[in-house]
mmCIF file of C-alpha atoms and ligand atoms in Angstrom:
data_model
loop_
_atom_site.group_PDB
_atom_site.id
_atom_site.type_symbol
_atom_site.label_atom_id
_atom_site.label_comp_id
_atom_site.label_asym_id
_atom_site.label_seq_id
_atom_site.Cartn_x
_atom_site.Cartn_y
_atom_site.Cartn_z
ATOM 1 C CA UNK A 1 -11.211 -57.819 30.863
ATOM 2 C CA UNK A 2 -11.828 -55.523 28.172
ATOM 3 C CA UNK A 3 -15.274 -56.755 27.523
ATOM 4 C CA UNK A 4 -16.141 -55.886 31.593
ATOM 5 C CA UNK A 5 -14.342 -52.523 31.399
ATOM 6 C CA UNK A 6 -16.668 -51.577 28.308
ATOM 7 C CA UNK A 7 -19.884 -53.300 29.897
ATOM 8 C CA UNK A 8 -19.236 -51.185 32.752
ATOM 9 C CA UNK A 9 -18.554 -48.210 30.706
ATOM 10 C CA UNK A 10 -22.708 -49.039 29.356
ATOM 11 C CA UNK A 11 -23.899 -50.434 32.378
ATOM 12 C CA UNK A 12 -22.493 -48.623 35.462
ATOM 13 C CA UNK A 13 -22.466 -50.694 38.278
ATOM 14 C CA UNK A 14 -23.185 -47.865 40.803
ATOM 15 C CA UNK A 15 -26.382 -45.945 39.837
ATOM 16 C CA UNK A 16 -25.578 -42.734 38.896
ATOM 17 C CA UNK A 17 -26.778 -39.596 39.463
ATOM 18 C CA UNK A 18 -28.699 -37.927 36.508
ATOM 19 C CA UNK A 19 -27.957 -34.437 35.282
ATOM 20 C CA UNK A 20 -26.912 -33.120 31.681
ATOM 21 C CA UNK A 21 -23.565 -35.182 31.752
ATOM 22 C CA UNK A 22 -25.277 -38.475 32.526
ATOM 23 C CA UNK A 23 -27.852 -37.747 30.403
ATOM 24 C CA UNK A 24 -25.470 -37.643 27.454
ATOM 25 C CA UNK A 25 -23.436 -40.947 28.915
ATOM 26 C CA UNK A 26 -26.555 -42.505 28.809
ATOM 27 C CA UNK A 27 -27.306 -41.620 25.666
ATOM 28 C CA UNK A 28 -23.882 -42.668 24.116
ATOM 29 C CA UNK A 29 -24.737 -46.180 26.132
ATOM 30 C CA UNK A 30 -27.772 -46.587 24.055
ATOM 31 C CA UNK A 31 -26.053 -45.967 20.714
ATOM 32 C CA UNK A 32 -23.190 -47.933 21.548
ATOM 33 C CA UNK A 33 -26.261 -51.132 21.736
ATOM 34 C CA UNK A 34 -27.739 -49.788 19.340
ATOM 35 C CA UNK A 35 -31.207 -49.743 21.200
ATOM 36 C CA UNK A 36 -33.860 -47.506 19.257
ATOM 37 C CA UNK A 37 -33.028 -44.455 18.539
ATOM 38 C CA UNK A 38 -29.811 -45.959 19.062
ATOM 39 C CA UNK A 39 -26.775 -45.806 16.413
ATOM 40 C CA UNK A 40 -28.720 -47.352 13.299
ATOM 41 C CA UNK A 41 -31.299 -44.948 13.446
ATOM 42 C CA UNK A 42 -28.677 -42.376 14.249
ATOM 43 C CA UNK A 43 -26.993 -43.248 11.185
ATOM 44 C CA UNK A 44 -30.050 -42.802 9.188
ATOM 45 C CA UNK A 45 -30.993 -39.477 10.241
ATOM 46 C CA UNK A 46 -27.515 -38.297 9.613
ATOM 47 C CA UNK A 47 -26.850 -36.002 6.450
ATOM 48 C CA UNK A 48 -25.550 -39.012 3.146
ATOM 49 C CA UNK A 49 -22.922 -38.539 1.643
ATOM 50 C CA UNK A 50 -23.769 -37.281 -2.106
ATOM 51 C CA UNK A 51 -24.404 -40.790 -4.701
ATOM 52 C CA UNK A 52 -23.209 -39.335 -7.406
ATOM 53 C CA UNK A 53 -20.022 -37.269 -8.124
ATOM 54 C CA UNK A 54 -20.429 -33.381 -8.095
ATOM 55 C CA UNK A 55 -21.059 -31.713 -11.595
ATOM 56 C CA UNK A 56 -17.576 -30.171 -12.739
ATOM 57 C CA UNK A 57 -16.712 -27.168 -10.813
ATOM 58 C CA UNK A 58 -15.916 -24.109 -13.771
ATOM 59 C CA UNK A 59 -13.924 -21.699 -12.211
ATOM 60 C CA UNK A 60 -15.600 -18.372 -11.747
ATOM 61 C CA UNK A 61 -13.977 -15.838 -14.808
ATOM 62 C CA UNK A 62 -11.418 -13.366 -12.921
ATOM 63 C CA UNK A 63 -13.849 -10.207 -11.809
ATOM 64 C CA UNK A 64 -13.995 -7.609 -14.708
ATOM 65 C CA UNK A 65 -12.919 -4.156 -14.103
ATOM 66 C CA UNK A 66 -10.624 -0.949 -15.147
ATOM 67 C CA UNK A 67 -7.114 -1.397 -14.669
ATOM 68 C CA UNK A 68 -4.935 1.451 -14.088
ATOM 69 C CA UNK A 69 -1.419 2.342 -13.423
ATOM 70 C CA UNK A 70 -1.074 4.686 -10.394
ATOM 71 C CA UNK A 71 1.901 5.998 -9.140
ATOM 72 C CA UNK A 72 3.930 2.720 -11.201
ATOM 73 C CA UNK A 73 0.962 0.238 -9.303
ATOM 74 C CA UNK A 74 -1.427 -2.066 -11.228
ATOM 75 C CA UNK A 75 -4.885 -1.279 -9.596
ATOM 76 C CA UNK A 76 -8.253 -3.111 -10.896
ATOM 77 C CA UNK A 77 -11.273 -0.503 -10.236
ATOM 78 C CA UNK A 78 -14.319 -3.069 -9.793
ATOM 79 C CA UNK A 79 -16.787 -0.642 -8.542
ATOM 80 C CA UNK A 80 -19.224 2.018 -10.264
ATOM 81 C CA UNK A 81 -17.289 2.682 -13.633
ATOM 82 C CA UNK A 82 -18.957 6.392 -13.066
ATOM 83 C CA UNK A 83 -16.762 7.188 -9.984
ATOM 84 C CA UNK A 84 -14.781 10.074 -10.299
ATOM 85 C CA UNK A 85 -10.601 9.444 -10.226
ATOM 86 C CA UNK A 86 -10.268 11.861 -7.462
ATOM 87 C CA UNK A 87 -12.656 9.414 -5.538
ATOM 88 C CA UNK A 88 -10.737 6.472 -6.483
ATOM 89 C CA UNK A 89 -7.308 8.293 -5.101
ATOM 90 C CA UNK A 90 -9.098 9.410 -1.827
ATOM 91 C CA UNK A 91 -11.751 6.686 -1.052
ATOM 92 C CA UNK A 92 -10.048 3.356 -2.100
ATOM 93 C CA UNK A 93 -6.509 4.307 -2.315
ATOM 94 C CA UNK A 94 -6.257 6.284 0.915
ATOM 95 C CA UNK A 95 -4.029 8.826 -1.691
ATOM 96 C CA UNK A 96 -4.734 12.181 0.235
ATOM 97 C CA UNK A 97 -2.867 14.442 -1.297
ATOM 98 C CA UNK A 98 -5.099 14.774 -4.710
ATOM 99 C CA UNK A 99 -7.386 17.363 -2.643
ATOM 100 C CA UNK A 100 -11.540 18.160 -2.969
ATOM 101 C CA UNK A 101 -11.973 21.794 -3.531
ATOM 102 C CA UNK A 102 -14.560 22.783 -6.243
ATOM 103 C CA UNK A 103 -15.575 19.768 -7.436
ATOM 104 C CA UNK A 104 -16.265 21.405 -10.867
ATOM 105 C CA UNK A 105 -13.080 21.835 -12.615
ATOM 106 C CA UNK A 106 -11.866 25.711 -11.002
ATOM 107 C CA UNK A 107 -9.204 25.106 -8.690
ATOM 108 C CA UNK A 108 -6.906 22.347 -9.535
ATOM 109 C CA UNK A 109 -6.613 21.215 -5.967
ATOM 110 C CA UNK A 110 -7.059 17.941 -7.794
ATOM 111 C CA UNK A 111 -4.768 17.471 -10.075
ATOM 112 C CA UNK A 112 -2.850 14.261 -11.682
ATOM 113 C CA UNK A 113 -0.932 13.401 -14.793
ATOM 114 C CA UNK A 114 -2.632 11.572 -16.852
ATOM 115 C CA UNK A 115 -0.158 9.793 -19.250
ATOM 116 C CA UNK A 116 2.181 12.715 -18.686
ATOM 117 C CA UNK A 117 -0.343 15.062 -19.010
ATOM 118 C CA UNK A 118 -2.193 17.820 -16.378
ATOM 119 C CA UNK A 119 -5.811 16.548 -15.433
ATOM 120 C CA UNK A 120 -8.430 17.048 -12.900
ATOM 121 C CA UNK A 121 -9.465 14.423 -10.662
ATOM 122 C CA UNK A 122 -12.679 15.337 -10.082
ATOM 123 C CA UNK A 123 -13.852 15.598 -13.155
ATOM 124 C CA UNK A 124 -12.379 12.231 -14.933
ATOM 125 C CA UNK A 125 -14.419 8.972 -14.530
ATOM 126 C CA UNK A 126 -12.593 5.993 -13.766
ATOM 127 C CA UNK A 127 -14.983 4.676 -17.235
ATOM 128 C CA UNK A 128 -12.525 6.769 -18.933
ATOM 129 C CA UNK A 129 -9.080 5.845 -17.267
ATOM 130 C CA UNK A 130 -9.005 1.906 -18.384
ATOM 131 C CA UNK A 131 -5.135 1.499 -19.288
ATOM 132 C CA UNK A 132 -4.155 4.645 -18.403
ATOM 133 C CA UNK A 133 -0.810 5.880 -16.520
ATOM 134 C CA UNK A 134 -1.747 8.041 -13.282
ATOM 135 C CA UNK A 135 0.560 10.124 -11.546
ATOM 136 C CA UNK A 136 -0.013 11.427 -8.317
ATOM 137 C CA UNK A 137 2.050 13.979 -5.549
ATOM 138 C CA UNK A 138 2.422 10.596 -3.681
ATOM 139 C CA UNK A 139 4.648 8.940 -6.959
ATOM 140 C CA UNK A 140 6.732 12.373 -7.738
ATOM 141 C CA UNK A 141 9.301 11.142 -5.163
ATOM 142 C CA UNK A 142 12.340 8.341 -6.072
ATOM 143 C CA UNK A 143 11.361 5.266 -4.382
ATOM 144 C CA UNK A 144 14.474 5.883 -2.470
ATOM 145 C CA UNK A 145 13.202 9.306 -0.963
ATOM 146 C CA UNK A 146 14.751 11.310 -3.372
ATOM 147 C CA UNK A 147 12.529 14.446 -4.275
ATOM 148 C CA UNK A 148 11.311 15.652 -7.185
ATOM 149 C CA UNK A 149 13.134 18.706 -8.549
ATOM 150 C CA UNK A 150 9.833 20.904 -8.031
ATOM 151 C CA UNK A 151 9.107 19.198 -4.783
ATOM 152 C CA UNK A 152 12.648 20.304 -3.567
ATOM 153 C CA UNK A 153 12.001 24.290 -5.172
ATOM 154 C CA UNK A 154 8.930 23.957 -3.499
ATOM 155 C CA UNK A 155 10.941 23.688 0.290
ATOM 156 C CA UNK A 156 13.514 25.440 -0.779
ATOM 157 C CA UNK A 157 11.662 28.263 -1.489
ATOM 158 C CA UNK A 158 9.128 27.827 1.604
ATOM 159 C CA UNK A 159 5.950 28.534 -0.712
ATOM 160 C CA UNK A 160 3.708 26.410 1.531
ATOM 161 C CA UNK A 161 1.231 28.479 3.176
ATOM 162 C CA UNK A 162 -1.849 26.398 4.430
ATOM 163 C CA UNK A 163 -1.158 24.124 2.421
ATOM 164 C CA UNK A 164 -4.336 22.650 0.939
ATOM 165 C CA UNK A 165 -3.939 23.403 -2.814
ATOM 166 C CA UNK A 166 -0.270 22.797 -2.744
ATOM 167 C CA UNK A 167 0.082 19.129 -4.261
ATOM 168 C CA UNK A 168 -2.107 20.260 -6.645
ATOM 169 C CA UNK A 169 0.336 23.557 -7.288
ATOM 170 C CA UNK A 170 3.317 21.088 -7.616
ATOM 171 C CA UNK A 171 1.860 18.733 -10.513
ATOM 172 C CA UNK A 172 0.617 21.805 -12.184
ATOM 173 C CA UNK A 173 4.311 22.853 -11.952
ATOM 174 C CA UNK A 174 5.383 19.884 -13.258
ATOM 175 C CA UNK A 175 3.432 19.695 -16.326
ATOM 176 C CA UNK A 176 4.226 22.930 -17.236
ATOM 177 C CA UNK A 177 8.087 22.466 -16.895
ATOM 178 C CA UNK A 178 7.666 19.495 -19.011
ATOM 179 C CA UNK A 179 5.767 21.523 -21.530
ATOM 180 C CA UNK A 180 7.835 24.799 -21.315
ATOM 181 C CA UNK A 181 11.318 23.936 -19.216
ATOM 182 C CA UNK A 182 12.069 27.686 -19.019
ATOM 183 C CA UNK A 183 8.676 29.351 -18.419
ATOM 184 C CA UNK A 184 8.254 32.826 -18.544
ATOM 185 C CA UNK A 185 6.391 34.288 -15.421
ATOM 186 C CA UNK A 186 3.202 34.690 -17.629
ATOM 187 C CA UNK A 187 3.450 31.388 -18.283
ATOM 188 C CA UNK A 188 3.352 30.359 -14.407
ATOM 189 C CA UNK A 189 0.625 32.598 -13.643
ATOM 190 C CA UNK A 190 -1.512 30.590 -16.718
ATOM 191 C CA UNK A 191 -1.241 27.757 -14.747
ATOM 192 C CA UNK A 192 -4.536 28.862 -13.141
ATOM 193 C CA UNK A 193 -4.448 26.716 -10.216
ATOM 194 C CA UNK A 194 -6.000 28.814 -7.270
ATOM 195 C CA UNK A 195 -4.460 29.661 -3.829
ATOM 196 C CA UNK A 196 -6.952 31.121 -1.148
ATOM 197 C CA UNK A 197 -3.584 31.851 0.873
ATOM 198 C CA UNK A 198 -2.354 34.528 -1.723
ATOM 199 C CA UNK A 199 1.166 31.979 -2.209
ATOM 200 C CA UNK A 200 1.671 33.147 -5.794
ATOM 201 C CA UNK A 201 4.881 35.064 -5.445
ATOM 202 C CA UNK A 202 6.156 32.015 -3.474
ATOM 203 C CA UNK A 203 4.921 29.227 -5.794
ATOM 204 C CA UNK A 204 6.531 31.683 -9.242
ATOM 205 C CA UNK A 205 9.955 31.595 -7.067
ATOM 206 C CA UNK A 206 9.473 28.067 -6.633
ATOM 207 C CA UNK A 207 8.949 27.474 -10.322
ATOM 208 C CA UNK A 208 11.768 29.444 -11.457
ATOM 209 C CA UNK A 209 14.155 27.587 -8.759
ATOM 210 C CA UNK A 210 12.807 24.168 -10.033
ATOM 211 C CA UNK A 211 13.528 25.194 -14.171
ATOM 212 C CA UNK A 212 17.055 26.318 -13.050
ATOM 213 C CA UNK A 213 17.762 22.711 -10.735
ATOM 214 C CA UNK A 214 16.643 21.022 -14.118
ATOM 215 C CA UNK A 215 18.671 22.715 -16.055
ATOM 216 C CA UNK A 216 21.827 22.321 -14.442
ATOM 217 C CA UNK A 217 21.963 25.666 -12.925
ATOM 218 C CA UNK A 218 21.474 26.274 -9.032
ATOM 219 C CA UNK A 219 20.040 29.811 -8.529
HETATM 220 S S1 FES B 1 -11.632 19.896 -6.995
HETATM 221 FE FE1 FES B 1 -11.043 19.404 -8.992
HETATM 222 S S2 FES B 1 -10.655 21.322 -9.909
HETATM 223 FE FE2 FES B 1 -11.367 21.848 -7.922
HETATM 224 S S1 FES B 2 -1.497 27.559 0.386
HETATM 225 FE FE1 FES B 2 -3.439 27.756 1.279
HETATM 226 S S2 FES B 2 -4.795 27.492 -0.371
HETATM 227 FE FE2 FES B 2 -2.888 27.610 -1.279
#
């Protein structure tokens, strides 16, 4: 019975008419009796299996680059070792608030702690950063939301104007009231960060409020 069935399935018994599916039920027929060109010549033409075992497959060494601590983060730089950090924060990171102003060291717009210490972005190579500890505006915060005493002054005090130098204002602030935790007003105008919006009254206020919040003392 089974025999017929297939022999029918070869041979139909009713002619059939040809198109692209009978083509290809005919041509399953013919490798099924293995006619020429039929399933012993398919076989042949058909990629072998490799003969002898692979050679032994060495793991490619883990991709070489600059590692970096941002923000508490392990990060593995793998690109041009000449790229500037500020670069780094904007381009790969998506870390917006280190900002491009000069691009030559003048206006602090980009500033980051470096291993607790005041830096511009633009002008450090990540060549220079391996091992390093980076700080950002983005990492001043608690991870529970919890502000930074000189992010807090900073509301407090509303010395915001535009806006653009700001987070660059704030970790200049920082630094210096980890430096100098009661700074002098001459002290906060050497900060030298630069303000096109004029905020320096605001951003001195600010200051002051923040040294006073660390300190124990609410003004
Ligand atoms: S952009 Fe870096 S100091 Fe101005
Ligand atoms: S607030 Fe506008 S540049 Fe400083």
């Amino acid at each position: 019975m089974l025999r017929a069935v297939l022999q029918n399935a070869i041979t139909p018994a009713v002619p059939i008419r040809r198109g692209p599916c009978t083509a290809w039920r005919l041509n399953i027929a013919r490798i099924a009796r293995d006619e020429p060109g039929g399933r012993s010549e398919y076989n042949r033409r058909m990629p072998q299996a490799p003969q002898t075992p692979p050679a032994r497959i060495i793991p490619e060494p883990v991709r070489k680059g600059i590692d970096v601590s941002i923000n508490g983060k392990h990060f593995r730089h793998t690109g041009d070792p000449a790229l500037p950090l500020l670069w780094y924060l904007r381009d790969v990171l998506r870390l917006t608030g280190c900002k491009y102003g000069c691009d030559d060291k003048s206006c602090g717009a980009c500033s980051v702690l470096v291993d607790g210490k005041l830096k511009r972005a633009c002008a450090l190579a990540m060549a220079d950063l391996a091992d390093k500890d980076i700080t950002t505006i983005e990492g001043l915060a608690k991870p529970d939301g919890t502000l930074h005493p000189v992010q807090q002054a900073w509301i407090d005090e509303d010395a915001i104007l535009c806006g653009y130098c700001q987070s660059g204002q704030i970790m200049a602030a920082v630094d210096l009231l980890a430096r100098k935790p009661k700074p002098s007003d001459a002290d906060i105008d050497g900060i030298g960060n630069l303000c096109r919006c004029g905020s320096y009254p605001r951003i001195r206020r600010a200051i002051q409020r923040a040294a006073a919040a660390t300190q124990g003392k609410t003004k």
